[in-house]
Each structure stands twice: as C-alpha cells, then as structure tokens.
Coordinates of C-alpha atoms and ligand atoms in Angstrom, one line a residue:
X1 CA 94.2 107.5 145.4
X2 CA 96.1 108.8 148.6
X3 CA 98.8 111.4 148.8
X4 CA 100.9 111.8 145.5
X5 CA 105.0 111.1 147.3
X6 CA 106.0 113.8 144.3
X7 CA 104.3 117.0 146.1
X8 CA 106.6 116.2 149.0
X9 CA 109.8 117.7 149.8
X10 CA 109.1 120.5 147.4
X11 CA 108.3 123.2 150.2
X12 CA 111.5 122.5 151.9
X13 CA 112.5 125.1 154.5
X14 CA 116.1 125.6 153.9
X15 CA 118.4 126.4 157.0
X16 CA 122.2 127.3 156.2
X17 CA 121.3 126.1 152.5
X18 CA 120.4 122.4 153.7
X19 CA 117.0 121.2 153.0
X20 CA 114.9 119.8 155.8
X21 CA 112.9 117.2 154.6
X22 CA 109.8 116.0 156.9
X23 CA 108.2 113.0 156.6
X24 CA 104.9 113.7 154.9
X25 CA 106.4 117.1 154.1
X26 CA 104.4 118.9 156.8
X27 CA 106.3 122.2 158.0
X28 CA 105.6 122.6 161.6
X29 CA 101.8 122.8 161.9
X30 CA 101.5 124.1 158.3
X31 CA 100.3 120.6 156.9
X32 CA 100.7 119.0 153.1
X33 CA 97.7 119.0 151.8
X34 CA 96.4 116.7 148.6
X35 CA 93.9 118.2 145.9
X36 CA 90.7 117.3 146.6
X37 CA 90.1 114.7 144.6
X38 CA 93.7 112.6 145.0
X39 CA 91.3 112.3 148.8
X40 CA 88.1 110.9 147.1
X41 CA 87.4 107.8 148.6
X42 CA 84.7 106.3 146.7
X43 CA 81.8 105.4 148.7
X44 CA 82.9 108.6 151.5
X45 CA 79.9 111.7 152.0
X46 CA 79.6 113.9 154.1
X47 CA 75.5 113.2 153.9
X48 CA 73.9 109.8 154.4
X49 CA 71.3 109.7 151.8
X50 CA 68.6 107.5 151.3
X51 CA 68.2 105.0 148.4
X52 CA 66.9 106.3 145.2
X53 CA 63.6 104.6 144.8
X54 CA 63.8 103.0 141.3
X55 CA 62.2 104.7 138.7
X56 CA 61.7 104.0 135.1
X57 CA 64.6 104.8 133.2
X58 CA 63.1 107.5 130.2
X59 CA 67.1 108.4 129.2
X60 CA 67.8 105.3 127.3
X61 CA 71.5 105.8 125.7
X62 CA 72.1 109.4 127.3
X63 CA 72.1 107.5 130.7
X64 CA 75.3 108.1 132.2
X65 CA 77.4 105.0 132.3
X66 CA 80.8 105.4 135.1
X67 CA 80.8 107.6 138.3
X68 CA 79.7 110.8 138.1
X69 CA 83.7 112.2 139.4
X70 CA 82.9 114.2 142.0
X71 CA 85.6 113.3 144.9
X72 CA 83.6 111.8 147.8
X73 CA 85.2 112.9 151.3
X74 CA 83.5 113.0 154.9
X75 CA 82.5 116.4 156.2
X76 CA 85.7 116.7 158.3
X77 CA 87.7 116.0 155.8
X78 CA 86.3 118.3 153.4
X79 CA 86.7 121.2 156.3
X80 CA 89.8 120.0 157.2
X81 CA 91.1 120.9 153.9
X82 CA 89.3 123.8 152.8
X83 CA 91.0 125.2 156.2
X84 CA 94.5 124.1 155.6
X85 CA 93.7 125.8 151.6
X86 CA 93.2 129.0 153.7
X87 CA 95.4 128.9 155.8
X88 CA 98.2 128.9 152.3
X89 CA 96.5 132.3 151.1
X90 CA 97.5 135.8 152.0
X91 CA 95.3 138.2 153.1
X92 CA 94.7 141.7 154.2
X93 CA 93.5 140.1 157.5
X94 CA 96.7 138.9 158.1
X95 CA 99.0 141.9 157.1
X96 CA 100.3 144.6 155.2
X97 CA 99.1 144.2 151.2
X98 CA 101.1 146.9 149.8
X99 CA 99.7 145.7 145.8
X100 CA 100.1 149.5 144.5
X101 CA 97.0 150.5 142.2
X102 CA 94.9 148.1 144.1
X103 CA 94.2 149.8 147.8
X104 CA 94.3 146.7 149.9
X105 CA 93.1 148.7 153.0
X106 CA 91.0 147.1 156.1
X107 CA 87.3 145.8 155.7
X108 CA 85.8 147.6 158.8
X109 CA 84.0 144.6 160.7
X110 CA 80.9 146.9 160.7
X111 CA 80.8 146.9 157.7
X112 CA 80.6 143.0 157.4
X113 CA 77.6 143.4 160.3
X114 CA 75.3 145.6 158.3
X115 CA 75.5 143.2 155.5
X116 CA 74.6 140.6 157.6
X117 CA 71.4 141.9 158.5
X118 CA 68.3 139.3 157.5
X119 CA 66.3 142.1 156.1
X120 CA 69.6 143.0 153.4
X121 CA 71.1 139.6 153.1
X122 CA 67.9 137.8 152.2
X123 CA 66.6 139.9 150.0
X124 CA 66.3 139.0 146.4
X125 CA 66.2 141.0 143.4
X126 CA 63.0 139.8 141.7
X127 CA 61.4 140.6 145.2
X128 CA 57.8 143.3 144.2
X129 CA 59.8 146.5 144.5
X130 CA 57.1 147.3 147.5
X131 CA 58.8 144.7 149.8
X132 CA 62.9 146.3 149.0
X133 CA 62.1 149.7 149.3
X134 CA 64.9 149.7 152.2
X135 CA 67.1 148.0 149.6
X136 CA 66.2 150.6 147.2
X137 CA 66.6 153.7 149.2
X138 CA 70.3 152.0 150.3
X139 CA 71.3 152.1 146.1
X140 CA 69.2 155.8 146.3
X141 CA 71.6 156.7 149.2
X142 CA 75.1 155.3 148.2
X143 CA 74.5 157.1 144.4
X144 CA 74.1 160.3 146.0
X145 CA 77.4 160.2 148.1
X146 CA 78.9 158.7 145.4
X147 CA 77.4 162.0 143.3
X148 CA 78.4 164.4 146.3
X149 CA 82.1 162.7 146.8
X150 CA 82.5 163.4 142.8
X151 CA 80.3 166.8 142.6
X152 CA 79.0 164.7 139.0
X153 CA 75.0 165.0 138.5
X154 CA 74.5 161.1 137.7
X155 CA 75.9 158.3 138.8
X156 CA 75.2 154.3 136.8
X157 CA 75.4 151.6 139.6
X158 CA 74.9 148.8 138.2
X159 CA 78.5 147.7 136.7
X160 CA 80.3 145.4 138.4
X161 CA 83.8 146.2 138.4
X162 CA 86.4 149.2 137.6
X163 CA 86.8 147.2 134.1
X164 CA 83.1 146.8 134.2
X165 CA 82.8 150.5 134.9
X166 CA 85.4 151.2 132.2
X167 CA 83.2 149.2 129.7
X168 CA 80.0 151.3 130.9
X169 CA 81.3 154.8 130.4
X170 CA 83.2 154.2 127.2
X171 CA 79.4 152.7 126.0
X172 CA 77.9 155.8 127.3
X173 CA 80.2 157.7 125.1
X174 CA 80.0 155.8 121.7
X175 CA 76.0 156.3 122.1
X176 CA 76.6 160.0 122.9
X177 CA 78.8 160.3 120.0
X178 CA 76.0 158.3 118.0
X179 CA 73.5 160.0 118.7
X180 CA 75.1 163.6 117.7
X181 CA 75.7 161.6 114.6
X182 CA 79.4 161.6 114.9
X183 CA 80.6 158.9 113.4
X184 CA 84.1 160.3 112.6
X185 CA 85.4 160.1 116.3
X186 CA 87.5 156.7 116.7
X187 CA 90.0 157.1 118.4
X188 CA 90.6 157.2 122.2
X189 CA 94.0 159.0 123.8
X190 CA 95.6 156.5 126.1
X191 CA 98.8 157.4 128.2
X192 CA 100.9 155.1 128.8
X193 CA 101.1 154.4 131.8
X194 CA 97.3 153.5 131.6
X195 CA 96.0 150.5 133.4
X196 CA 95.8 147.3 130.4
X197 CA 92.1 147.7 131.0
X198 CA 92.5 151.2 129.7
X199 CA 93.1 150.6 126.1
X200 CA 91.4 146.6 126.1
X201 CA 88.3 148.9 127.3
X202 CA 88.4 151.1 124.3
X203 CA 89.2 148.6 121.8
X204 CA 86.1 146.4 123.2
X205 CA 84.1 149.3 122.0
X206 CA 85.6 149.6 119.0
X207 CA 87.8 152.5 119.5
X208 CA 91.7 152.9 117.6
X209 CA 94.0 153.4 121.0
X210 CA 96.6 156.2 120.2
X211 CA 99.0 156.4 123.0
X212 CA 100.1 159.3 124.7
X213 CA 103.7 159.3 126.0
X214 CA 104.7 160.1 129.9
X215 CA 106.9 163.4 130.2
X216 CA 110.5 163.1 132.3
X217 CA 108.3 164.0 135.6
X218 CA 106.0 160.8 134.8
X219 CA 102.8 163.2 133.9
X220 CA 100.9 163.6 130.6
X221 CA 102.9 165.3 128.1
X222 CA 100.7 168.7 127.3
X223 CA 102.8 169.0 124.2
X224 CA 102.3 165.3 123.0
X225 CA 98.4 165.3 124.1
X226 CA 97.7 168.5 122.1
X227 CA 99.4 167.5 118.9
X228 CA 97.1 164.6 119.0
X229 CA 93.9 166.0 119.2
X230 CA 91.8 166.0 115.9
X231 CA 88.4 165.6 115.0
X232 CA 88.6 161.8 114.9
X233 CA 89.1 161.8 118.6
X234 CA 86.4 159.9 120.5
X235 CA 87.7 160.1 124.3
X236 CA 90.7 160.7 126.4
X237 CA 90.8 157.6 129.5
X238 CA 93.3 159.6 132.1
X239 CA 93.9 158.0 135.5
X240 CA 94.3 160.6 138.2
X241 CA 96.2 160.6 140.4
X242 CA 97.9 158.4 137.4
X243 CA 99.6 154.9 138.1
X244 CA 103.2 156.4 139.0
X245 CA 101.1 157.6 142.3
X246 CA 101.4 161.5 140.6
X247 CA 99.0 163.9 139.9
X248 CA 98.3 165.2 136.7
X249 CA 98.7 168.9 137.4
X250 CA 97.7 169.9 133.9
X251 CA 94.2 168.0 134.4
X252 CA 92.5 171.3 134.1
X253 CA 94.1 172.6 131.2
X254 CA 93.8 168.9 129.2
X255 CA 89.9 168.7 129.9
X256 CA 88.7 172.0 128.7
X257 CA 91.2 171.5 125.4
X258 CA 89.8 167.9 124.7
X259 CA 86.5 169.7 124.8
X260 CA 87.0 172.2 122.7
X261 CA 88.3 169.2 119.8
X262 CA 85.3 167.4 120.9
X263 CA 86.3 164.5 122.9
X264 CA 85.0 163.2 126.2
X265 CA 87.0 162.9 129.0
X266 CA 87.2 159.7 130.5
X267 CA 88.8 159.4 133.7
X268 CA 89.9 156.1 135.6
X269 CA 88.8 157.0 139.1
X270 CA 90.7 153.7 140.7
X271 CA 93.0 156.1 142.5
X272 CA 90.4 157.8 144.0
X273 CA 91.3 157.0 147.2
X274 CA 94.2 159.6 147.2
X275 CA 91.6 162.3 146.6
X276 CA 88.3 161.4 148.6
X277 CA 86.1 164.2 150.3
X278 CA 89.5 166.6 148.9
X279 CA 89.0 166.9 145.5
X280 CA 85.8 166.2 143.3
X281 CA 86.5 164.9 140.1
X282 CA 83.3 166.9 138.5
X283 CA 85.1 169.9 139.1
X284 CA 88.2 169.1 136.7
X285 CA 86.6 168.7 133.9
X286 CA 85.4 165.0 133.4
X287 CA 82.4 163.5 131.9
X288 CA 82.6 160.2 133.7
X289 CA 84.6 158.1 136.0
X290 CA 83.9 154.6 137.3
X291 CA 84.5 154.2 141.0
X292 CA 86.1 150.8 142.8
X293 CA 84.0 150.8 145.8
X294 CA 86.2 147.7 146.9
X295 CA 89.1 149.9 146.5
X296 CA 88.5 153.3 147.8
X297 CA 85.3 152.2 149.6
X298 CA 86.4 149.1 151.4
X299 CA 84.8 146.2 150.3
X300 CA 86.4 143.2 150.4
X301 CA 88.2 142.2 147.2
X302 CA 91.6 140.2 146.1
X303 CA 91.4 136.5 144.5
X304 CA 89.2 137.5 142.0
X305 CA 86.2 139.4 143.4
X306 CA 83.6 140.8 144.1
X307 CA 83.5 144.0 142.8
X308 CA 81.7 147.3 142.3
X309 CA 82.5 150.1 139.6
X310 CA 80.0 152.5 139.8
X311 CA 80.4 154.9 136.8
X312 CA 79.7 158.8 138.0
X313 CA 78.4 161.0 134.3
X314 CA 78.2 164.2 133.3
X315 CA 75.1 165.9 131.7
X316 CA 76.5 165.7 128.7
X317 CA 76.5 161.6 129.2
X318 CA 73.8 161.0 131.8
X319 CA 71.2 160.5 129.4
X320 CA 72.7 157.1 127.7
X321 CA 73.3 155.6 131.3
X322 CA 72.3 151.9 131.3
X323 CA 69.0 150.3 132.6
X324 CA 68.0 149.8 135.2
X325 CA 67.9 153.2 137.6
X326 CA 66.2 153.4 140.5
X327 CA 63.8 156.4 141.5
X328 CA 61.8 158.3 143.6
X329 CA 58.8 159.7 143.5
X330 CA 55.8 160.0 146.3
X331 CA 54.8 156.3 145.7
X332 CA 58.6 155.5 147.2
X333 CA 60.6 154.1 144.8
X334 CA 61.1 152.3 141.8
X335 CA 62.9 150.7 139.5
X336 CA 63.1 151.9 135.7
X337 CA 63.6 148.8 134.1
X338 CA 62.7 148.9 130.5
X339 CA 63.8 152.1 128.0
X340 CA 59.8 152.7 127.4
X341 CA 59.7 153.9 131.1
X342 CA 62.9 155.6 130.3
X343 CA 61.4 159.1 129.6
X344 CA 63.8 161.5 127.2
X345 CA 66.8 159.1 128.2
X346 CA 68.5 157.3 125.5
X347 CA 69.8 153.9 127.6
X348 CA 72.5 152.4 125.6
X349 CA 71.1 149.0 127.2
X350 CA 71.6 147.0 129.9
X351 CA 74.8 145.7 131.4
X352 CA 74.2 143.3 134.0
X353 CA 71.2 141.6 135.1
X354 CA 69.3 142.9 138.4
X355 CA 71.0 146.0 139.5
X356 CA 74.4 145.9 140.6
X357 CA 76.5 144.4 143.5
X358 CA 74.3 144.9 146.2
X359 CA 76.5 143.9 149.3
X360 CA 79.3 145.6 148.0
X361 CA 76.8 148.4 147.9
X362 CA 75.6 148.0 151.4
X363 CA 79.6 147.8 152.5
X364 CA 80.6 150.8 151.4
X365 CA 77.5 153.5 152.7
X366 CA 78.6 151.3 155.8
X367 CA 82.1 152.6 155.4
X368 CA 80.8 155.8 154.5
X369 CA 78.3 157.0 156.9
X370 CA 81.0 155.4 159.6
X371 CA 83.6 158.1 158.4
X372 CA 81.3 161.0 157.4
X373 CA 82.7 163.5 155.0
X374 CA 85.5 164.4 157.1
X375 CA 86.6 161.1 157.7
X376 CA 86.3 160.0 154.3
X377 CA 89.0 163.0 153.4
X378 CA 91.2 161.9 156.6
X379 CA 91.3 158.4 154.4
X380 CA 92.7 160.4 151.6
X381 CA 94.9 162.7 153.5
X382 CA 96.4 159.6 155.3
X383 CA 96.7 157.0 152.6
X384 CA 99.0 159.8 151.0
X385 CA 101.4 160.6 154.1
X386 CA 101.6 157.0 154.9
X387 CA 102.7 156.3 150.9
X388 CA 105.1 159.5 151.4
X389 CA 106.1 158.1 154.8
X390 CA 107.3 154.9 152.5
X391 CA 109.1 156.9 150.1
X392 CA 110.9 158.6 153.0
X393 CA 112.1 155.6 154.5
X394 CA 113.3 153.7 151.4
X395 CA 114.8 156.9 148.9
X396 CA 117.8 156.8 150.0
X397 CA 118.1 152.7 149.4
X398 CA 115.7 151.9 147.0
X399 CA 115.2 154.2 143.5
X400 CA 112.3 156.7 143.2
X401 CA 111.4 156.9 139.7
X402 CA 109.8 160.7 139.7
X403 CA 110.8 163.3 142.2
X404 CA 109.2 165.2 144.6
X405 CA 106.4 163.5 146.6
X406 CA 103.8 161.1 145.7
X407 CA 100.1 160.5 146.4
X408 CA 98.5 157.6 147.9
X409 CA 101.7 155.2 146.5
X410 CA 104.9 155.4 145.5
X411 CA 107.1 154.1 142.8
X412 CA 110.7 152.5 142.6
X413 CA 112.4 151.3 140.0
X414 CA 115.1 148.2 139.7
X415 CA 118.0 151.3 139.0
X416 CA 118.9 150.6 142.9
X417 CA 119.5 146.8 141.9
X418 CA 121.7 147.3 138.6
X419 CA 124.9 145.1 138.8
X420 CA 123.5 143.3 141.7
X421 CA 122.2 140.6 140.0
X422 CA 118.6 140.9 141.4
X423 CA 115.9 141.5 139.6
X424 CA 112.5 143.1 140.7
X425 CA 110.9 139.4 140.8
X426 CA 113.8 138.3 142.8
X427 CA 113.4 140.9 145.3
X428 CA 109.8 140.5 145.6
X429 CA 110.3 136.6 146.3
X430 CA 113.1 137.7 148.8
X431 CA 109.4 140.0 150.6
X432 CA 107.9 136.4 151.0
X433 CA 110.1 135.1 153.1
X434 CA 110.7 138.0 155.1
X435 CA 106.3 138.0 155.5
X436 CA 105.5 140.4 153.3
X437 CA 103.7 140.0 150.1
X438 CA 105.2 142.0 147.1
X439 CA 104.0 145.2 145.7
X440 CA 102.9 145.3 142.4
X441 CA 105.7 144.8 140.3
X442 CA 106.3 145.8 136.4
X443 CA 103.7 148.3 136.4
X444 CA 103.1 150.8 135.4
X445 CA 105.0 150.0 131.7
X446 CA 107.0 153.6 131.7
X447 CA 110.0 152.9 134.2
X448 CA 112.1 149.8 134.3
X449 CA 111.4 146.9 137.0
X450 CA 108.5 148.9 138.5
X451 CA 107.5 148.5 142.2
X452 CA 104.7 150.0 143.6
X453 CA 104.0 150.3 146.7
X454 CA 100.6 151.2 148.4
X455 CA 100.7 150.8 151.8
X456 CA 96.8 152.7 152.1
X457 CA 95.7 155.3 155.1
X458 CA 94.7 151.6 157.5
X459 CA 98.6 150.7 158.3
X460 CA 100.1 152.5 161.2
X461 CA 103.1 153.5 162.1
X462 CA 104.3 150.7 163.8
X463 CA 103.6 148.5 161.1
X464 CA 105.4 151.0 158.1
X465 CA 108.5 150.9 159.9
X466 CA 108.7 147.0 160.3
X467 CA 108.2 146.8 156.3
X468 CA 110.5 150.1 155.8
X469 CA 113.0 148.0 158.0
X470 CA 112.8 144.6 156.1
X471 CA 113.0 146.8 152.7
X472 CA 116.1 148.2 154.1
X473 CA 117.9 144.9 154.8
X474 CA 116.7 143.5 151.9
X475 CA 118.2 146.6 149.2
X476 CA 121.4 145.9 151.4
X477 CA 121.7 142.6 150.8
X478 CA 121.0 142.8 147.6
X479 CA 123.7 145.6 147.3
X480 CA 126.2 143.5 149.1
X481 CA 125.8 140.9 146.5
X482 CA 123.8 138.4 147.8
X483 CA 122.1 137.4 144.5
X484 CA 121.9 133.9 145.2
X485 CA 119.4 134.1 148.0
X486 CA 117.1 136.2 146.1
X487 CA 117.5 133.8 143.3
X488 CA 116.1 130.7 145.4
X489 CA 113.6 132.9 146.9
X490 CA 110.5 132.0 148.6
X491 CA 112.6 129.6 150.8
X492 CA 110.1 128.8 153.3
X493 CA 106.8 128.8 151.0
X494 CA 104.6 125.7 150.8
X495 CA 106.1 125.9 147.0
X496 CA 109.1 127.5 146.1
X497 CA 109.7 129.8 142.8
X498 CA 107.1 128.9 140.1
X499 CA 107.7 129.3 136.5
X500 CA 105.1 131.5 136.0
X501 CA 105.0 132.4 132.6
X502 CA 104.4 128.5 132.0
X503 CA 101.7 128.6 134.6
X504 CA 100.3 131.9 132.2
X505 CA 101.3 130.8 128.8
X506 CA 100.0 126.9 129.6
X507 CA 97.7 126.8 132.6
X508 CA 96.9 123.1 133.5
X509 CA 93.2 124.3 134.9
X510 CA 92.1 120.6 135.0
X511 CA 92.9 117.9 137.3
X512 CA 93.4 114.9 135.5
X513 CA 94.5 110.9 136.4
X514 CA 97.7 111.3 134.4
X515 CA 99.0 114.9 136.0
X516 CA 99.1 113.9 139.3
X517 CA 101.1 110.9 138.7
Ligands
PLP601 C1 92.1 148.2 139.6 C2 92.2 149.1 138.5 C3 91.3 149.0 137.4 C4 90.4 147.9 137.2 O1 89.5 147.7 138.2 P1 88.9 146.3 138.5 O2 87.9 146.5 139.6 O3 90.0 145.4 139.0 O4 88.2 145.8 137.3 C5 91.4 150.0 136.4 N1 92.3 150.9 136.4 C6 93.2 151.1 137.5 C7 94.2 152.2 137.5 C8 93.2 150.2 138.5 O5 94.0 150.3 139.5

C-alpha cells in the first residue's frame, strides 16, 4: 500500500485564512510521512538473509499459515522515517518545556557521558556482585545524597517512578500500620489539589481518600485538616511546595498534629526542585517522600519514561522498606536480596525486579557531584526567581490565581480570558504556533482553566522574555477579541486541533487495513 491521499492536506499552513495545499502535503522540508506499515513492501529488508534450510515441520496445525505482518522496508527507509517521526516531536532539546509540575529542565551532556561508560552501560544486574562493586557503590553513593539532600535516615531505591515511589511508601506504611496491629487506620487525607496519583496511590493500597479542601490563599486548610483527624486515619500525602507552586507554611504545625492522631505523613517530594540543598524535608516532620530524579535530578524523561522515584523513610518506616538494599561491610558490598538476610527488618516485599533504574541512577550523582551542594541549592534558588520572573512579566495580562510570590512555578487561571471567547485549550493551541509548547493546563483541580507554568532554573533570561513576550501578544489578542484564531489553532502543525477526548475516550491503538482507508 503507498501513501493513503486522505492524510494530505490536513496539515495545511494557513496564510491570510487560505489554505496552502502542497502536492504530497509536504510543508517546506517538514515531509508527510506514512505509518510504517502503509510503506511495507512485501519482499523489502533491511538484511539479506540466507535461506532457511528446510527442516521437519514438528508444529503440524499451529504452523502459521499467511505473512507474519511485520512491514518490510529497506534500512534507509526505515531511518528515513524514524527521523522525519522525530523530527514531529517536541523536546527539551529544542526549547522551553514550561509543563508545570513536571520540571522539564536540561539533561547536562555529562551526564549522558558517564552513562556511556562500557564499564556502567554494560553491566548487567545478574552480574556476581564481586564484578559491580563500582555499580554498587554508585546506588551506595546516590542514596546517601539522596539521604543528605532530605536529612531522612533511609532511603528505598529501587522504585521506578514518582507513582512508583508513591506506591512504595504508602506499602511501607500499611505494613507499619500492620505490624503495630492497627487495623483501624483507613483512611488517607488528600488535598485537593493533590496530583491524581495522590489518591489512585492510596486507593491501590486499599486506603478510603478523604479530601482536604484548599484555603482562599491555595494552602491546606489547618481548620479543615484538624477537624479530620481521627483515629481511623492512616496517612496524610501533602505535596510541598503543593501543585499551585505555594508552600505550605503550616507544614510544621500539620506534621507534628497528624502525629499525635497517629498518622504518617506522606509527602509528594515531585516539587522538590523548588527546595534542593535549601530545605530538607526530614526536618518538617515527614516519614517518607519519593524523589523524581528525572525531575529534580535531570534525567531525561517526557513521552512516557524512564523514571526514577526513590522513596526517602523515616525510622519510624525504614524497617518495612522493600528488597533488595544494598550494603557495606569490609567484604565491599552486597546486595540483601531475600527477607532471611534481612536481619530485624520487616520488608514488605519486593517491587521491581533487579534494583532500580540504574542509568537514571548513574545521571543524576552525575548531575549531582557536577553541582555539589551549593550548586544543587543555586538550582532551587533559580528555578524559583526564574518562575517569579514569569509571574512578573505576565500579572498584569494574564490572572494569578494566589497572591504573593510563587516557588519554582506559577499559576494562572482563564479569569483573564472571560468574555473573550478563548478557552485555556485555545490558548495553549494559539502557544504552538507561536513555538511554544503549552503549560500544563487544567491542573491543579482547585482554580478554573489552570495554567501552570514551570519554566525551571536552565532557561535564561533571554529566553523568559521571548516566551513572556509571545504570552503578552497572545492575552492581547485574545482580549481584543480575536477568538477565531485561537479556535483554529495549531495552524501550522503537521495536524491541526485533535478531538482529544475521542482520541482518550476511544483510542484506535491498532493499525488496521480498514482504518487507513
Ligand atoms: C510528576 C508527579 C508525580 C508522579 O511522578 P511520575 O514520575 O510521573 O510517576 C506525582 N506527583 C506530582 C506532584 C508530580 O508532579
């Protein structure tokens, strides 16, 4: 099958409202490009194998009759359009990535180099632990930063993901609870402007979630959260600083009161780049955190991983942290691996197999040892002026939803758009035009239209202004009532506006004869 005539013409770039229609809908030296396999040619490979010898045919009936559907391509046209895939994705490489709650910053090169390195890349993780003691004493290092950074006494390595991390330290406290023999405590205090993995997390583990309303200044409401503590509680999960970019001033005050009602306090350490080598965690009260090292820490991440969520514990918690761990003694070290070598620990199991994302791992000591402690608290001190620099720029034309200044983002709301006839989705398509991909929009859940904006502590000056600028024009078009070119907006996108909730609701995730007719 060659090109499908119906893709064409459907990434039109518009000029004075007129479409421009090319050919073989190419746009400039952005070319159309086919799935893979409306290119099969049957017969094409990219290899020139030999003939199978024949053999004696043992299947009988479960001998596969037609072609085994794999598209067949030569080797330049499979790199041909892997590249011209690439070349339609966004990425921090290219330019600002201002997804708020998500700290799209710069992958240090280094960082990429050190990974590289034979000895780490090729290892593997059934490798005799005598031949990875380097490897070994790399996890040893990065869980003592990651220990020093939170001032916590224990750290779990091996989820991988803040979700994964979530799921870890929620575990670790259902066996603590367990294993006091508290089987009252169900139910887990969620505010509500929690990330969804928040409350998914604690109903996973079989926890009620009670929600916990946001206060006019977008914080915890003390009043709210004491009314709800009882002896059923299990947990609090508190993001700090929380998804509206704020701190929770009263952090102090709701630790050592979910405490005394027994609870654990969980907290969602995403947004731990706002507070890096400033503040440690440990010292306001929490019994365990997970860490996104490919948030705070660097590591590449966006279309759908990798990951790494360490989860920092307290004393209280270390002793349920999953298997494996590594240690040291004066043999070098080791891995625990099974709960009989466990000692007095009470592993609540294992979460993953081998022991965590390893070049994830091996990124962010990179990143780490490259800024040393002082540079890793510039990070934080910068990713918050540049997020303030942001909200400077854009208050007076845009709608901050909480006064005063923010931490390492800030948050708008659509009030600025009211009457105009754009809404929040229209004005992030209107960003993709202009070359900038949108924030993170509709979250958090507690103001209307949300945009957050995290421009992190690796954009500089130069390059807030440009966005600052094209926010500007765009909140004054929008004001002066151009709603219909936000409405048709991305113009000059290989696609144009999707119908994404049809594309969420109904995803077509196979490619069949029939669709691409
Ligand atoms: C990113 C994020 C998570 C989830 O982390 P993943 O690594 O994407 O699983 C949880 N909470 C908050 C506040 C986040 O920003």
């Amino acid at each position: 099958m060659t090109h499908s005539t119906d893709l064409r013409g459907r990434g039109e770039a518009v000029e004075g409202g007129d479409a421009i229609e090319t050919v073989l809908g190419h746009r400039g030296l952005q070319l159309e490009e086919a799935l893979i396999f409306e290119q099969d040619s049957a017969g094409s490979s990219g290899v020139d194998l030999p003939t199978a010898p024949e053999a004696p045919d043992r299947l009988g009936t479960f001998r596969r009759q037609g072609r085994i559907g794999l598209p067949g391509l030569s080797e330049p046209e499979v790199v041909r359009h892997y590249t011209r895939l690439s070349q339609k994705n966004y990425a921090i490489d290219m330019g600002l990535y201002p997804l708020g709650s998500c700290t799209m910053k710069h992958n240090p090169r280094l960082n990429e180099a050190v990974v590289r390195l034979p000895g780490l890349a090729g290892a593997h993780p059934m490798q005799p632990v005598e031949t990875v003691q380097g490897a070994l004493a790399l996890i040893d290092e990065l869980a003592h930063w990651l220990k020093e950074l939170t001032g916590m006494p224990a750290v779990a390595m091996s989820p991988a993901a803040g979700a994964h991390g979530e799921l870890c330290g929620m575990m670790c406290i259902r066996a603590a609870l367990d294993a006091r023999g508290d089987s009252k405590r169900r139910r887990v205090l969620v505010p509500e402007s929690a990330h969804g993995t928040n409350p998914a997390t604690a109903a996973q583990c079989g926890f009620t979630v009670d929600p916990i309303p946001a206060n006019a200044k977008g914080r915890v409401d003390l009043a709210a959260f004491r009314a709800k503590l009882g002896d059923d509680v299990a947990a609090l999960m508190l993001t700090n600083p929380n998804t509206c970019g704020l701190f929770e001033p009263d952090i102090i005050a709701i630790g050592s009161d979910l405490h005394e009602a027994g609870g654990y306090f969980y907290c969602d350490g995403a947004n731990f780049n706002a507070l890096v080598g400033r503040v440690r965690p440990g010292d306001l009260g929490i019994d365990c955190m997970h860490i996104n090292l490919h948030k705070t820490f660097s590591t590449p991440h966006g279309g759908g991983g990798p990951g790494a969520g360490p989860v920092v514990l307290s004393q209280a918690l270390a002793p349920h942290a999953p298997l494996p761990w590594v240690v040291h003694s004066g043999d070098g070290f080791a891995l625990v691996e099974h709960e009989g070598d466990a000692g007095d620990a009470k592993p609540f199991g294992r979460l993953k197999g081998f022991h965590g994302q390893m070049g994830m791992f091996v990124r962010a000591l990179a990143y780490m040892l490259s800024h040393g402690k002082d540079g890793l608290r510039q990070v934080a001190e910068d990713a918050v002026l540049n997020a303030n620099y942001v909200l400077a720029g854009l208050e007076d034309v845009m709608t901050v939803s909480f006064d005063g200044p923010c931490m390492h983002e800030v948050l708008f709301d659509d009030r600025f758009l009211k009457g105009s006839g754009v809404s929040t989705l229209d004005f992030a398509k209107a960003m993709i035009d202009e070359g900038y991909h949108p924030m993170t929009m509709y979250f958090p859940l507690v103001v209307h239209g949300a945009m957050l904006v995290e421009p992190t502590e690796t954009e500089s000056k130069a390059g807030l202004d440009a966005f600052i600028e094209v926010m500007r024009s765009l909140a004054a078009r929008a004001k002066a009532g151009d709603a219909d070119s936000f409405i048709s907006a991305p113009r000059l996108t290989p696609r144009r506006r999707l119908d994404e909730t049809a594309a969420a609701r109904k995803p077509v995730l196979r490619w069949r004869e029939e669709a691409a007719e």
